N, CA, C and O atoms as CSV, one atom per row, in Angstrom:
chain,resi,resn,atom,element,x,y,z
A,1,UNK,N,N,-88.623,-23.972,-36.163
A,1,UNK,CA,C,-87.577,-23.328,-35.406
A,1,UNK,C,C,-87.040,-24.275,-34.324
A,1,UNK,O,O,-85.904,-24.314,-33.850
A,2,UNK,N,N,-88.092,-25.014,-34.046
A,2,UNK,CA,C,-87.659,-26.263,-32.656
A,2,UNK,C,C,-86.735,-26.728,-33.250
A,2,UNK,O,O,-85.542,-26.619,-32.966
A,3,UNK,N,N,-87.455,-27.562,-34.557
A,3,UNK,CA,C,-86.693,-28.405,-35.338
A,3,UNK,C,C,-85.016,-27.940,-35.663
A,3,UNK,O,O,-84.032,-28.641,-35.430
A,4,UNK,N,N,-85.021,-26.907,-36.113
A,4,UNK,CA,C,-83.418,-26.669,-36.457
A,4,UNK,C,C,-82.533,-26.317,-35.309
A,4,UNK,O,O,-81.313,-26.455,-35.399
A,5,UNK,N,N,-83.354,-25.679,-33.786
A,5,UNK,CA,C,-82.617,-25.706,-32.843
A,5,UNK,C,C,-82.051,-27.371,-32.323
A,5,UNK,O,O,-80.892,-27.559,-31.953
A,6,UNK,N,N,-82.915,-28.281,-32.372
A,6,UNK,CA,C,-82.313,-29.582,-32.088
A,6,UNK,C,C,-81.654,-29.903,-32.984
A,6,UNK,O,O,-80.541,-30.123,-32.507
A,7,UNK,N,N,-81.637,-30.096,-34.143
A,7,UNK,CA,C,-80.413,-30.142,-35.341
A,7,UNK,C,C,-79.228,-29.428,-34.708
A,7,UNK,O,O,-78.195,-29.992,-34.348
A,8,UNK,N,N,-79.447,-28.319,-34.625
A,8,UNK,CA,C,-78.346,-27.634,-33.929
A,8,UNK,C,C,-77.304,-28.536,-32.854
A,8,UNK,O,O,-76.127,-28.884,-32.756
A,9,UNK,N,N,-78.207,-28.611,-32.360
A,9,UNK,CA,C,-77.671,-29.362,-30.602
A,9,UNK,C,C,-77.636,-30.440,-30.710
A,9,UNK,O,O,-77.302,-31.014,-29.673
A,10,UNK,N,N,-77.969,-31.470,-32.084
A,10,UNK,CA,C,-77.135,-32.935,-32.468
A,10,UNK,C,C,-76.457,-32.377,-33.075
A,10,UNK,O,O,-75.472,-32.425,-32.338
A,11,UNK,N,N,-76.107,-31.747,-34.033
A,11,UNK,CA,C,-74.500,-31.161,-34.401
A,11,UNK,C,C,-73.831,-30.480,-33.241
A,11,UNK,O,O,-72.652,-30.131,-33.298
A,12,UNK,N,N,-74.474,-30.325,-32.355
A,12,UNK,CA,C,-72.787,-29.333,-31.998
A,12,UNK,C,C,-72.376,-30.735,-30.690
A,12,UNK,O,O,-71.263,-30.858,-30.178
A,13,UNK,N,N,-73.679,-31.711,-30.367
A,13,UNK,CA,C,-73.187,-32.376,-29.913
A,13,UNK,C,C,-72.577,-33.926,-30.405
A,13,UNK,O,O,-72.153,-34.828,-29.683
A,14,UNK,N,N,-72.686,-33.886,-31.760
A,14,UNK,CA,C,-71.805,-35.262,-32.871
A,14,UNK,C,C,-70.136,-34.367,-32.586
A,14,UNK,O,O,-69.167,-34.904,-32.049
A,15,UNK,N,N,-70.179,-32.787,-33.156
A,15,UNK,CA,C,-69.038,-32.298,-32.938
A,15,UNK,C,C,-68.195,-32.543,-31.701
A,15,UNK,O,O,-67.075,-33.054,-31.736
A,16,UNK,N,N,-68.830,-32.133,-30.588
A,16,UNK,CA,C,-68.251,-31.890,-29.007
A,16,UNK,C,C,-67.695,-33.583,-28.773
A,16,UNK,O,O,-66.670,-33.941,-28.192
A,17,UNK,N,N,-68.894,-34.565,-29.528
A,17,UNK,CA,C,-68.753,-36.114,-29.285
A,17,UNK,C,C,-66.583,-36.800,-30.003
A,17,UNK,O,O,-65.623,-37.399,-29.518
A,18,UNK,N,N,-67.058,-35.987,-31.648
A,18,UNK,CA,C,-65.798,-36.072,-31.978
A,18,UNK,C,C,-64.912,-35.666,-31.643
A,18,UNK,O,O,-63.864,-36.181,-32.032
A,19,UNK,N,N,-64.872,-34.278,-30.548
A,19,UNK,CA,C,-63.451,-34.064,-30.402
A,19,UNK,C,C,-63.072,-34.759,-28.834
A,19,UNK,O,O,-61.910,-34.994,-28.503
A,20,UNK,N,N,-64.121,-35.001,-28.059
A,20,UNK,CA,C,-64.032,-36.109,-26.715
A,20,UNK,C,C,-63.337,-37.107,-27.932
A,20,UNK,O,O,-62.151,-37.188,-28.249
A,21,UNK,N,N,-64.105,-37.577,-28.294
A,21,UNK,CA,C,-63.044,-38.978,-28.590
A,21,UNK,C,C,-61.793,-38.661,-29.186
A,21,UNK,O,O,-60.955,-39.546,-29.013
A,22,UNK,N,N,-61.291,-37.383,-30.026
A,22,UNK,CA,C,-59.994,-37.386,-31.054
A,22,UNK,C,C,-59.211,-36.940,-29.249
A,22,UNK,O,O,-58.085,-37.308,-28.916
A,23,UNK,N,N,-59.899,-36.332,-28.595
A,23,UNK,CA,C,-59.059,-36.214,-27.461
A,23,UNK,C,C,-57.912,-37.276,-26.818
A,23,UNK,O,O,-56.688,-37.209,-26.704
A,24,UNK,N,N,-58.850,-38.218,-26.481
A,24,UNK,CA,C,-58.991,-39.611,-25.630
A,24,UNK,C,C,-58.169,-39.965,-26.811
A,24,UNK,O,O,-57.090,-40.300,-26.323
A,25,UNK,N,N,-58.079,-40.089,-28.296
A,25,UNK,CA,C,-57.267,-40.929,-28.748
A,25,UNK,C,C,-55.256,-39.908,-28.559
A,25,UNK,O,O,-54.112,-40.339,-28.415
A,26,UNK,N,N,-55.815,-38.620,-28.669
A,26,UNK,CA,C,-54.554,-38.292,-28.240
A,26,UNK,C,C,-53.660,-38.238,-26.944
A,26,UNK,O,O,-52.438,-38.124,-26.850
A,27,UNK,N,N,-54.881,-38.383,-25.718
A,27,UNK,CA,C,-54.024,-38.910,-24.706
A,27,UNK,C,C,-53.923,-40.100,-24.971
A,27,UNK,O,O,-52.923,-40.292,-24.279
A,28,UNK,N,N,-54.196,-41.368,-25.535
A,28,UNK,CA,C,-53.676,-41.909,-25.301
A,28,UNK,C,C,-52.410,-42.548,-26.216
A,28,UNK,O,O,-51.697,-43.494,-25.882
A,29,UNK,N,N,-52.338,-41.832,-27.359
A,29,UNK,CA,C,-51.126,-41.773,-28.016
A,29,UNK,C,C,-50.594,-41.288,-27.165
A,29,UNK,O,O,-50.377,-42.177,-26.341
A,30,UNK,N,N,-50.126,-40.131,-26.737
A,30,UNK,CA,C,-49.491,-39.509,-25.662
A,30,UNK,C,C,-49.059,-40.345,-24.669
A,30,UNK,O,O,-47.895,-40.431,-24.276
A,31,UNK,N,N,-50.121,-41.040,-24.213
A,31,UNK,CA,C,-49.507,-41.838,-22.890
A,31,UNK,C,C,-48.750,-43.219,-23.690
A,31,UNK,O,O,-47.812,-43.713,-23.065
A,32,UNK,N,N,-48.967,-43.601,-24.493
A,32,UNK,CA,C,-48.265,-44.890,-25.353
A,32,UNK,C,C,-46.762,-43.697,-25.551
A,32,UNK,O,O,-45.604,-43.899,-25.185
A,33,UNK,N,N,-47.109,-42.966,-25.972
A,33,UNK,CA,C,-45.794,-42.258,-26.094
A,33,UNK,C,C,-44.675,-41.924,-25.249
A,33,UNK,O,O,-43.487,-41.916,-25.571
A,34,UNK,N,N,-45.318,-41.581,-23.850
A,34,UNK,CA,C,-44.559,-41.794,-22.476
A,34,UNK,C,C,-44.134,-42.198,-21.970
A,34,UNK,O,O,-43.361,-41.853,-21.077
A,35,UNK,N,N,-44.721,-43.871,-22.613
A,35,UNK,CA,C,-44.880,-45.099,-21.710
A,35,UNK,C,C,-43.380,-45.481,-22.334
A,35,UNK,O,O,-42.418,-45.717,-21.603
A,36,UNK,N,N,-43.324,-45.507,-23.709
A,36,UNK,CA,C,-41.868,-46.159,-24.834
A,36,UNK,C,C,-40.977,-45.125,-24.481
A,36,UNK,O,O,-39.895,-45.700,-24.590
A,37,UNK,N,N,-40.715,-43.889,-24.105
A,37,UNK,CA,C,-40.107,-42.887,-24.018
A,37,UNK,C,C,-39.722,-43.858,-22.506
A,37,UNK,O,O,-38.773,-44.634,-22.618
A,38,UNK,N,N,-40.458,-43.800,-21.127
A,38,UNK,CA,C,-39.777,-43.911,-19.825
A,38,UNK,C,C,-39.240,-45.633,-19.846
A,38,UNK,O,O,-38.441,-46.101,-19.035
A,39,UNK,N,N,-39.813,-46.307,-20.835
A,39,UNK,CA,C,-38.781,-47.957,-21.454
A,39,UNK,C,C,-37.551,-47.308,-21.889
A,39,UNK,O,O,-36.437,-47.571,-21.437
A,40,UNK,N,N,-37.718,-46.756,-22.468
A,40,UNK,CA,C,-36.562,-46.473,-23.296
A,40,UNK,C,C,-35.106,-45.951,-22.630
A,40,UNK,O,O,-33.937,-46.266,-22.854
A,41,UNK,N,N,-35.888,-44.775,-21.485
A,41,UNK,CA,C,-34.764,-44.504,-20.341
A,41,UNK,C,C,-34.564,-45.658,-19.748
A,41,UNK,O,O,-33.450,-46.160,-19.901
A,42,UNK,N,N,-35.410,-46.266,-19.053
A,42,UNK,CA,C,-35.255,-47.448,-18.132
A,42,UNK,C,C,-34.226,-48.282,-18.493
A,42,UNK,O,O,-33.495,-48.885,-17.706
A,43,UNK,N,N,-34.156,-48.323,-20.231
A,43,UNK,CA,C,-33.072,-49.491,-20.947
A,43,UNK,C,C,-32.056,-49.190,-20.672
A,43,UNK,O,O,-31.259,-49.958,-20.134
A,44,UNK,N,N,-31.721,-47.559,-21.071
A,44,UNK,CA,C,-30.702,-46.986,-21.001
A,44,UNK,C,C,-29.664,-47.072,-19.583
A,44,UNK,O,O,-28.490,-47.346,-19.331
A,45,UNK,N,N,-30.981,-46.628,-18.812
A,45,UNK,CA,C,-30.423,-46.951,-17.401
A,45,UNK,C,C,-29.325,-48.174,-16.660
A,45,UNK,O,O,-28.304,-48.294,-15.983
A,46,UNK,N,N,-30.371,-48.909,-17.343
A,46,UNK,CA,C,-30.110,-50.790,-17.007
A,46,UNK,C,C,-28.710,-50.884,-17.608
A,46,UNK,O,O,-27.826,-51.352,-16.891
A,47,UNK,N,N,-28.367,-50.422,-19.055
A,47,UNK,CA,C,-27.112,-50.280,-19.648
A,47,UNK,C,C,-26.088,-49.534,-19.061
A,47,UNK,O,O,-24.912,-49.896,-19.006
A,48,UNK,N,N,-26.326,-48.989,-18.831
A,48,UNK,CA,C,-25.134,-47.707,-17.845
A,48,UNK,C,C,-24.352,-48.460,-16.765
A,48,UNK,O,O,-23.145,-48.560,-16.544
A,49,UNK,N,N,-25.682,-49.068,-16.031
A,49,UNK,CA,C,-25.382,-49.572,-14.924
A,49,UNK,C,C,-24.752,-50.546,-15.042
A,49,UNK,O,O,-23.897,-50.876,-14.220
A,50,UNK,N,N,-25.003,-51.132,-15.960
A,50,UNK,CA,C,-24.324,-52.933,-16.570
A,50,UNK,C,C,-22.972,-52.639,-16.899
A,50,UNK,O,O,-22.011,-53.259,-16.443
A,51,UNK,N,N,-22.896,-51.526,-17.831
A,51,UNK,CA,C,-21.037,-51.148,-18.115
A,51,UNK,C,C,-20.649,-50.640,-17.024
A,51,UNK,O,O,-19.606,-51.201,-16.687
A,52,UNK,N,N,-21.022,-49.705,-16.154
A,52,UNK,CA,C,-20.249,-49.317,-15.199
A,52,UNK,C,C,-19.580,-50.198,-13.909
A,52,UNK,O,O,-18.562,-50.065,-13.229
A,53,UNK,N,N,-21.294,-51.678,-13.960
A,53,UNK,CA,C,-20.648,-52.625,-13.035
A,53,UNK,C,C,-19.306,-53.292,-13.668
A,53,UNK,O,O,-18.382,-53.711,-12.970
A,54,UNK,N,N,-19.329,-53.331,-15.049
A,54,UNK,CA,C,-18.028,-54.271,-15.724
A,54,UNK,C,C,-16.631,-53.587,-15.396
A,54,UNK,O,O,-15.548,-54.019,-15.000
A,55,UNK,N,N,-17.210,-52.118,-15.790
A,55,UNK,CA,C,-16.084,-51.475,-15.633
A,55,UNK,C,C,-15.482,-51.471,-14.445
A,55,UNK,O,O,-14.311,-51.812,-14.279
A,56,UNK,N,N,-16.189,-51.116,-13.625
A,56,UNK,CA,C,-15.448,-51.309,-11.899
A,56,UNK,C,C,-14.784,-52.486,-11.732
A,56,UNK,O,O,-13.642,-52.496,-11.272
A,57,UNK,N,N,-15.566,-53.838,-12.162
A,57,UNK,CA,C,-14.989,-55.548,-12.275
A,57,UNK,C,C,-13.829,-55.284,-13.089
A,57,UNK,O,O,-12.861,-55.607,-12.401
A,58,UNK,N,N,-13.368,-54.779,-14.421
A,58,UNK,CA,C,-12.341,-54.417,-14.829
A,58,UNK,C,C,-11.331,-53.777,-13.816
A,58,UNK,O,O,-10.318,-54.322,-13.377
A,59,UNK,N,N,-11.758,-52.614,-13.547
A,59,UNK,CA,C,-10.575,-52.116,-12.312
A,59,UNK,C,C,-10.526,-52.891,-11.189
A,59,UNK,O,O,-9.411,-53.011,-10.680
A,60,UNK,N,N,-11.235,-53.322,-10.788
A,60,UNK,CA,C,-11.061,-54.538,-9.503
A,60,UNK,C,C,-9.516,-55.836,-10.188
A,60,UNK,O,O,-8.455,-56.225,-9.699
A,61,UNK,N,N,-10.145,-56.039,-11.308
A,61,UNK,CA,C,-9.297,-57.154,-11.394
A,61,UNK,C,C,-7.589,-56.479,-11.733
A,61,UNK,O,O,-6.476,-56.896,-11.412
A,62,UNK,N,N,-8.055,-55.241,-12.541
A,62,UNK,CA,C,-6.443,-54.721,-13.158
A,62,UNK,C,C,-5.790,-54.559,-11.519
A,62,UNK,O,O,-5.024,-55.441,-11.131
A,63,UNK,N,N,-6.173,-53.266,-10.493
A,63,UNK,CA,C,-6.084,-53.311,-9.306
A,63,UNK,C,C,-5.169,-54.502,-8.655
A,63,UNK,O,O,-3.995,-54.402,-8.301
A,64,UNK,N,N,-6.278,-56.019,-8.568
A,64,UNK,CA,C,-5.602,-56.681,-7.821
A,64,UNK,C,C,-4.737,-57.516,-8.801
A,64,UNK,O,O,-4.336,-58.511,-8.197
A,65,UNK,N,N,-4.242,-57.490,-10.235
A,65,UNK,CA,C,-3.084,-57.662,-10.868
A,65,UNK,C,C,-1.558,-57.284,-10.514
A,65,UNK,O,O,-0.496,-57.862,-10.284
A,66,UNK,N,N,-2.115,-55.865,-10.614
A,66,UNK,CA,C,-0.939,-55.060,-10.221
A,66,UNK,C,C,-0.310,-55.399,-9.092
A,66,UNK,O,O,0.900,-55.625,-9.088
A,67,UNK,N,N,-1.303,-55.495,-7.661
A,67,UNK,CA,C,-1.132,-55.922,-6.133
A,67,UNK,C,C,-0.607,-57.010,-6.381
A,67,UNK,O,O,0.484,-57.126,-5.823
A,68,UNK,N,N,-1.077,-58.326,-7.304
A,68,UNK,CA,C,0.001,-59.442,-7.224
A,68,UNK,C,C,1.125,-59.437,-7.645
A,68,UNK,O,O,2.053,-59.933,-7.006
A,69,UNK,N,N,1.306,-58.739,-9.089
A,69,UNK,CA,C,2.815,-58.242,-9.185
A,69,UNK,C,C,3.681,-57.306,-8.380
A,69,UNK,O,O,4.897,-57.499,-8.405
A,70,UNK,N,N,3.093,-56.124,-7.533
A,70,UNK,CA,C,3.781,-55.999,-6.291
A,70,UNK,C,C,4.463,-56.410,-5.600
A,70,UNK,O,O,5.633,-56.096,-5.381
A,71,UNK,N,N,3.603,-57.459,-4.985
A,71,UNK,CA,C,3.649,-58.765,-3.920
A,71,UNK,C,C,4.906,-59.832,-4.565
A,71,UNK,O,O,5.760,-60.521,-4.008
A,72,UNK,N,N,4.517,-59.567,-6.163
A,72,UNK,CA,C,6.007,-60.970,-5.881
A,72,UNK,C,C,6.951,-60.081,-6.159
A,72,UNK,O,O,7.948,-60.359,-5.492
A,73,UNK,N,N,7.180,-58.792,-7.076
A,73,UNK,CA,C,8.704,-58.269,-6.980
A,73,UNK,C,C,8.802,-58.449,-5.375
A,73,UNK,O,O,9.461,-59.462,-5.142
A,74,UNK,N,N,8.487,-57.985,-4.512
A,74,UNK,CA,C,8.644,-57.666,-3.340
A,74,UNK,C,C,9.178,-59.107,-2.543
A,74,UNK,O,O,10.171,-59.217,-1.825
A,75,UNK,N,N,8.401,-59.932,-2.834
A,75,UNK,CA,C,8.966,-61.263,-2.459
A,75,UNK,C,C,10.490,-61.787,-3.269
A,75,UNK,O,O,11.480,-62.278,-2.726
A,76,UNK,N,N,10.273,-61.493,-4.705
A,76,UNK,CA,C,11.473,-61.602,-5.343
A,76,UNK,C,C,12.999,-61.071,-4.531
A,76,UNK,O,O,13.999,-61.623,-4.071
A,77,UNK,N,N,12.458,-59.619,-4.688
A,77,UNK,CA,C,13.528,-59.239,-3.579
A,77,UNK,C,C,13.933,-59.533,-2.629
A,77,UNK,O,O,15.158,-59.645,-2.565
A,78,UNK,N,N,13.140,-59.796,-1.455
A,78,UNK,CA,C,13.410,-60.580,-0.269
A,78,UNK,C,C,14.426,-61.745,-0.667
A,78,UNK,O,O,15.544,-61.876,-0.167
A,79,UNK,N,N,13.733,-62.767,-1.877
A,79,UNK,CA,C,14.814,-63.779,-2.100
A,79,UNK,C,C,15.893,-63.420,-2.094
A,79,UNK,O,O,16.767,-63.805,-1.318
A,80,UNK,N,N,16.018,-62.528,-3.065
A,80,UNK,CA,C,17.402,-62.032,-3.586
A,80,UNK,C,C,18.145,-61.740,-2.983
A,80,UNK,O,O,19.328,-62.050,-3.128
A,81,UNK,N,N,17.473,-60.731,-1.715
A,81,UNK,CA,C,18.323,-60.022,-0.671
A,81,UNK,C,C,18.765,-61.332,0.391
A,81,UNK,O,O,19.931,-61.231,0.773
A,82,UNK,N,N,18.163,-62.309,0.823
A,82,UNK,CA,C,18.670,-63.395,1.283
A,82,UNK,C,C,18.732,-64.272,0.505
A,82,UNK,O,O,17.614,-64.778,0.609
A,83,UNK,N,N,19.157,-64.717,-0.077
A,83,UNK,CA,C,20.555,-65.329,-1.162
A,83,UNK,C,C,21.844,-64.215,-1.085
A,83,UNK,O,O,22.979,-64.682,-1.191
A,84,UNK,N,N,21.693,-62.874,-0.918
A,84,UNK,CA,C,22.723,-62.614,-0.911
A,84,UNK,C,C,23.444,-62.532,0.281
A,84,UNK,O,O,24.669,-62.424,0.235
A,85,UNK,N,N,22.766,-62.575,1.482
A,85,UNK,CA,C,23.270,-62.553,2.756
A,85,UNK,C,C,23.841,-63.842,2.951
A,85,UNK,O,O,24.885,-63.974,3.591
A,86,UNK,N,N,23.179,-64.888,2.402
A,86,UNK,CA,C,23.725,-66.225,2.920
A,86,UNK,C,C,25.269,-66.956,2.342
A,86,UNK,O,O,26.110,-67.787,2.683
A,87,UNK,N,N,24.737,-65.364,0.509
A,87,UNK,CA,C,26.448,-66.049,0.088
A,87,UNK,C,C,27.755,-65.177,0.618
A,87,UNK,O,O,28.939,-65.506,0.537
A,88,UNK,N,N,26.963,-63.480,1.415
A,88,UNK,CA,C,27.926,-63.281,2.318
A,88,UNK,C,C,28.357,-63.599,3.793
A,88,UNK,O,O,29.218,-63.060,4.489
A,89,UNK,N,N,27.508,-64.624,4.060
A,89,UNK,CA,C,27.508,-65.071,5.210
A,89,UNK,C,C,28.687,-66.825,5.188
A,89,UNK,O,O,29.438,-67.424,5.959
A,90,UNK,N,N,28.198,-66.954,3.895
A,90,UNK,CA,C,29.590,-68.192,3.636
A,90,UNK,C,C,30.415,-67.938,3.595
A,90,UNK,O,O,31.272,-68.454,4.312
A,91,UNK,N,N,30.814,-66.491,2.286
A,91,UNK,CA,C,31.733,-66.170,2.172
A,91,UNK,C,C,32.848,-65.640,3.543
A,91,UNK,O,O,33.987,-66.054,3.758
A,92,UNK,N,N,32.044,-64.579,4.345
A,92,UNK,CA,C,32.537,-64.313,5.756
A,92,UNK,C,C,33.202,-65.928,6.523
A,92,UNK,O,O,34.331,-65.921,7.014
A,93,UNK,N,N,32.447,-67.057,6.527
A,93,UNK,CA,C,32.488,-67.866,7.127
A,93,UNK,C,C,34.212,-68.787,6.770
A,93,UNK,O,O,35.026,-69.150,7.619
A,94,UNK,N,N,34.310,-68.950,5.197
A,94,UNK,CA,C,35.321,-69.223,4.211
A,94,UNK,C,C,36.785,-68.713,4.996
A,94,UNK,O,O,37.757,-69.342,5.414
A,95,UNK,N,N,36.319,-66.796,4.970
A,95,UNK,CA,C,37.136,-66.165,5.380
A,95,UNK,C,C,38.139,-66.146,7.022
A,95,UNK,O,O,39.301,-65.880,7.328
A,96,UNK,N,N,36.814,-66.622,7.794
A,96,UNK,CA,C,37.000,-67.056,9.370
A,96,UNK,C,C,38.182,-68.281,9.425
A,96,UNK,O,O,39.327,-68.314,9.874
A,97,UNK,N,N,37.329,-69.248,8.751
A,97,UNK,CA,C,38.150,-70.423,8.415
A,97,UNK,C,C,39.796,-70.696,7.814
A,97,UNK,O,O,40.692,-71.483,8.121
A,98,UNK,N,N,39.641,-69.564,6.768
A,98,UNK,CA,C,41.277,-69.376,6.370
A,98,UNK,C,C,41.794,-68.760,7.213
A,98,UNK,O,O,42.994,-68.916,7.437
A,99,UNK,N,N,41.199,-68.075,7.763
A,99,UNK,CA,C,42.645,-66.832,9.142
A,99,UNK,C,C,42.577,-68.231,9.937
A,99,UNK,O,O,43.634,-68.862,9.940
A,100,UNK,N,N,41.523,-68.783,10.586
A,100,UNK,CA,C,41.550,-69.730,11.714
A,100,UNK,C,C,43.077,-70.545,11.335
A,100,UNK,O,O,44.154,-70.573,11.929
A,101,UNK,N,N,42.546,-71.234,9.935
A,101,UNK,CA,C,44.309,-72.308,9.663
A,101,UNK,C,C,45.445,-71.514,9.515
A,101,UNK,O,O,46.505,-72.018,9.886
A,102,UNK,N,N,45.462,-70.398,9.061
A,102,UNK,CA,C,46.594,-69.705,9.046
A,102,UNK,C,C,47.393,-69.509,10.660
A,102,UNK,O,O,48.424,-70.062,11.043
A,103,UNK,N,N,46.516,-68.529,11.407
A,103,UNK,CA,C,46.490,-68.540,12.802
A,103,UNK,C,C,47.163,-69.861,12.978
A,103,UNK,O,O,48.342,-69.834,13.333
A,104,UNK,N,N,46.511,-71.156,12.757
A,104,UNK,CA,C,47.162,-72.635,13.609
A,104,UNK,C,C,48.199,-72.915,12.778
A,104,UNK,O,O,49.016,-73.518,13.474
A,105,UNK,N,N,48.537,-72.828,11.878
A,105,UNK,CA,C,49.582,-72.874,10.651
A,105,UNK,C,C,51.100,-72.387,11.892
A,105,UNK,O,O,52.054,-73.018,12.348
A,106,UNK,N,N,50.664,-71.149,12.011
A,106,UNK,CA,C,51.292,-70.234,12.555
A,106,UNK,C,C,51.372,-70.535,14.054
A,106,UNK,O,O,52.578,-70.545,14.300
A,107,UNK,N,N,50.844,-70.729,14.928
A,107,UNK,CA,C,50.509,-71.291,16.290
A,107,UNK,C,C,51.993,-72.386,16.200
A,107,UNK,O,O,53.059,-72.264,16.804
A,108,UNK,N,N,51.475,-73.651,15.020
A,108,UNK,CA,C,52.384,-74.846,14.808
A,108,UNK,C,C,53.758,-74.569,14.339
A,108,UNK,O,O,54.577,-75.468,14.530
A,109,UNK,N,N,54.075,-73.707,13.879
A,109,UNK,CA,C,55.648,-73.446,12.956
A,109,UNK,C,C,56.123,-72.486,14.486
A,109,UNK,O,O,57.271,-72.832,14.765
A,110,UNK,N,N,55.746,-71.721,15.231
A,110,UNK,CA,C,56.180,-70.887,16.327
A,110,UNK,C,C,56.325,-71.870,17.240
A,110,UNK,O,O,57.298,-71.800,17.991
A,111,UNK,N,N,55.284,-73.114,17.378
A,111,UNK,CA,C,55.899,-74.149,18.469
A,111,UNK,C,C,56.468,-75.006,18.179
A,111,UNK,O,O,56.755,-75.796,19.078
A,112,UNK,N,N,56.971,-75.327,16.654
A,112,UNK,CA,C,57.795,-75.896,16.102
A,112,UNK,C,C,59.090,-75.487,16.076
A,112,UNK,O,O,59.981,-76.337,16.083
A,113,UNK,N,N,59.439,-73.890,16.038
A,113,UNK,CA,C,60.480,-73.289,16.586
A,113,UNK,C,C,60.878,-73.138,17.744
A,113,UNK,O,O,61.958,-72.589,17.962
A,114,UNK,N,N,60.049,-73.618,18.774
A,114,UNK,CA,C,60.057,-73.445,20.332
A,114,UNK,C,C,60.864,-74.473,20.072
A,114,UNK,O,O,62.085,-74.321,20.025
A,115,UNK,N,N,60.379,-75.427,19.910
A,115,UNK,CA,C,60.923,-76.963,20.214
A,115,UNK,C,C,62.190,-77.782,19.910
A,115,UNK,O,O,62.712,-78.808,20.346
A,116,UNK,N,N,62.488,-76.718,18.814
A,116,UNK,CA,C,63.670,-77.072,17.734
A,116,UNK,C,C,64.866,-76.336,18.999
A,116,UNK,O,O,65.956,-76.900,19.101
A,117,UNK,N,N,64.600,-75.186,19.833
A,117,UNK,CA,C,65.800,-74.240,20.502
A,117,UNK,C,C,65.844,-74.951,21.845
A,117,UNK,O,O,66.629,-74.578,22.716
């Protein structure tokens, strides 16, 4: 009766032995499993972050594209708008100049008629 009670109690403790260890092997599948699972986010992460930095570097650069084409219509214009002042500022000037000789044209033929009476 001893005898089969210790039989007993090396079987139930080979049993209790096997499932400690099938345990231990399933945590630690489990934790190998956790471990590739929180890599796996981590990658993901790292990726997100990598396109989103490009992407912002994309809008940074489109951004300050646009700002340089701004900048030169805007300068363009300026040219334009002075070029055009300067060719109405000749033109005005042209205009000064012809009344001026006319005016002395006229000044000279009135004291040319003075002179003649």
């Amino acid at each position: 009766e001893k005898l089969a009670k210790l039989k007993s109690i090396k079987e139930q403790r080979k049993y209790l032995d096997v499932q400690v260890e099938e345990r231990d092997l399933l945590s630690e599948e489990q934790a190998r499993a956790r471990k590739a699972e929180a890599e796996s986010v981590a990658e993901e992460v790292r990726k997100f972050k990598h396109e989103e930095a490009l992407r912002a570097d994309s809008k940074r650069l489109h951004l300050s594209q646009i700002k340089r084409e701004r900048e030169a219509q805007v300068m363009a214009h300026r040219s334009r708008k002075a070029k055009e002042e300067e060719a109405k500022r000749v033109e005005e000037a042209k205009e000064i100049a012809e009344v001026k000789e006319k005016l002395e044209e006229d000044r000279m033929r009135a004291h040319n008629k003075q002179v003649k009476f």
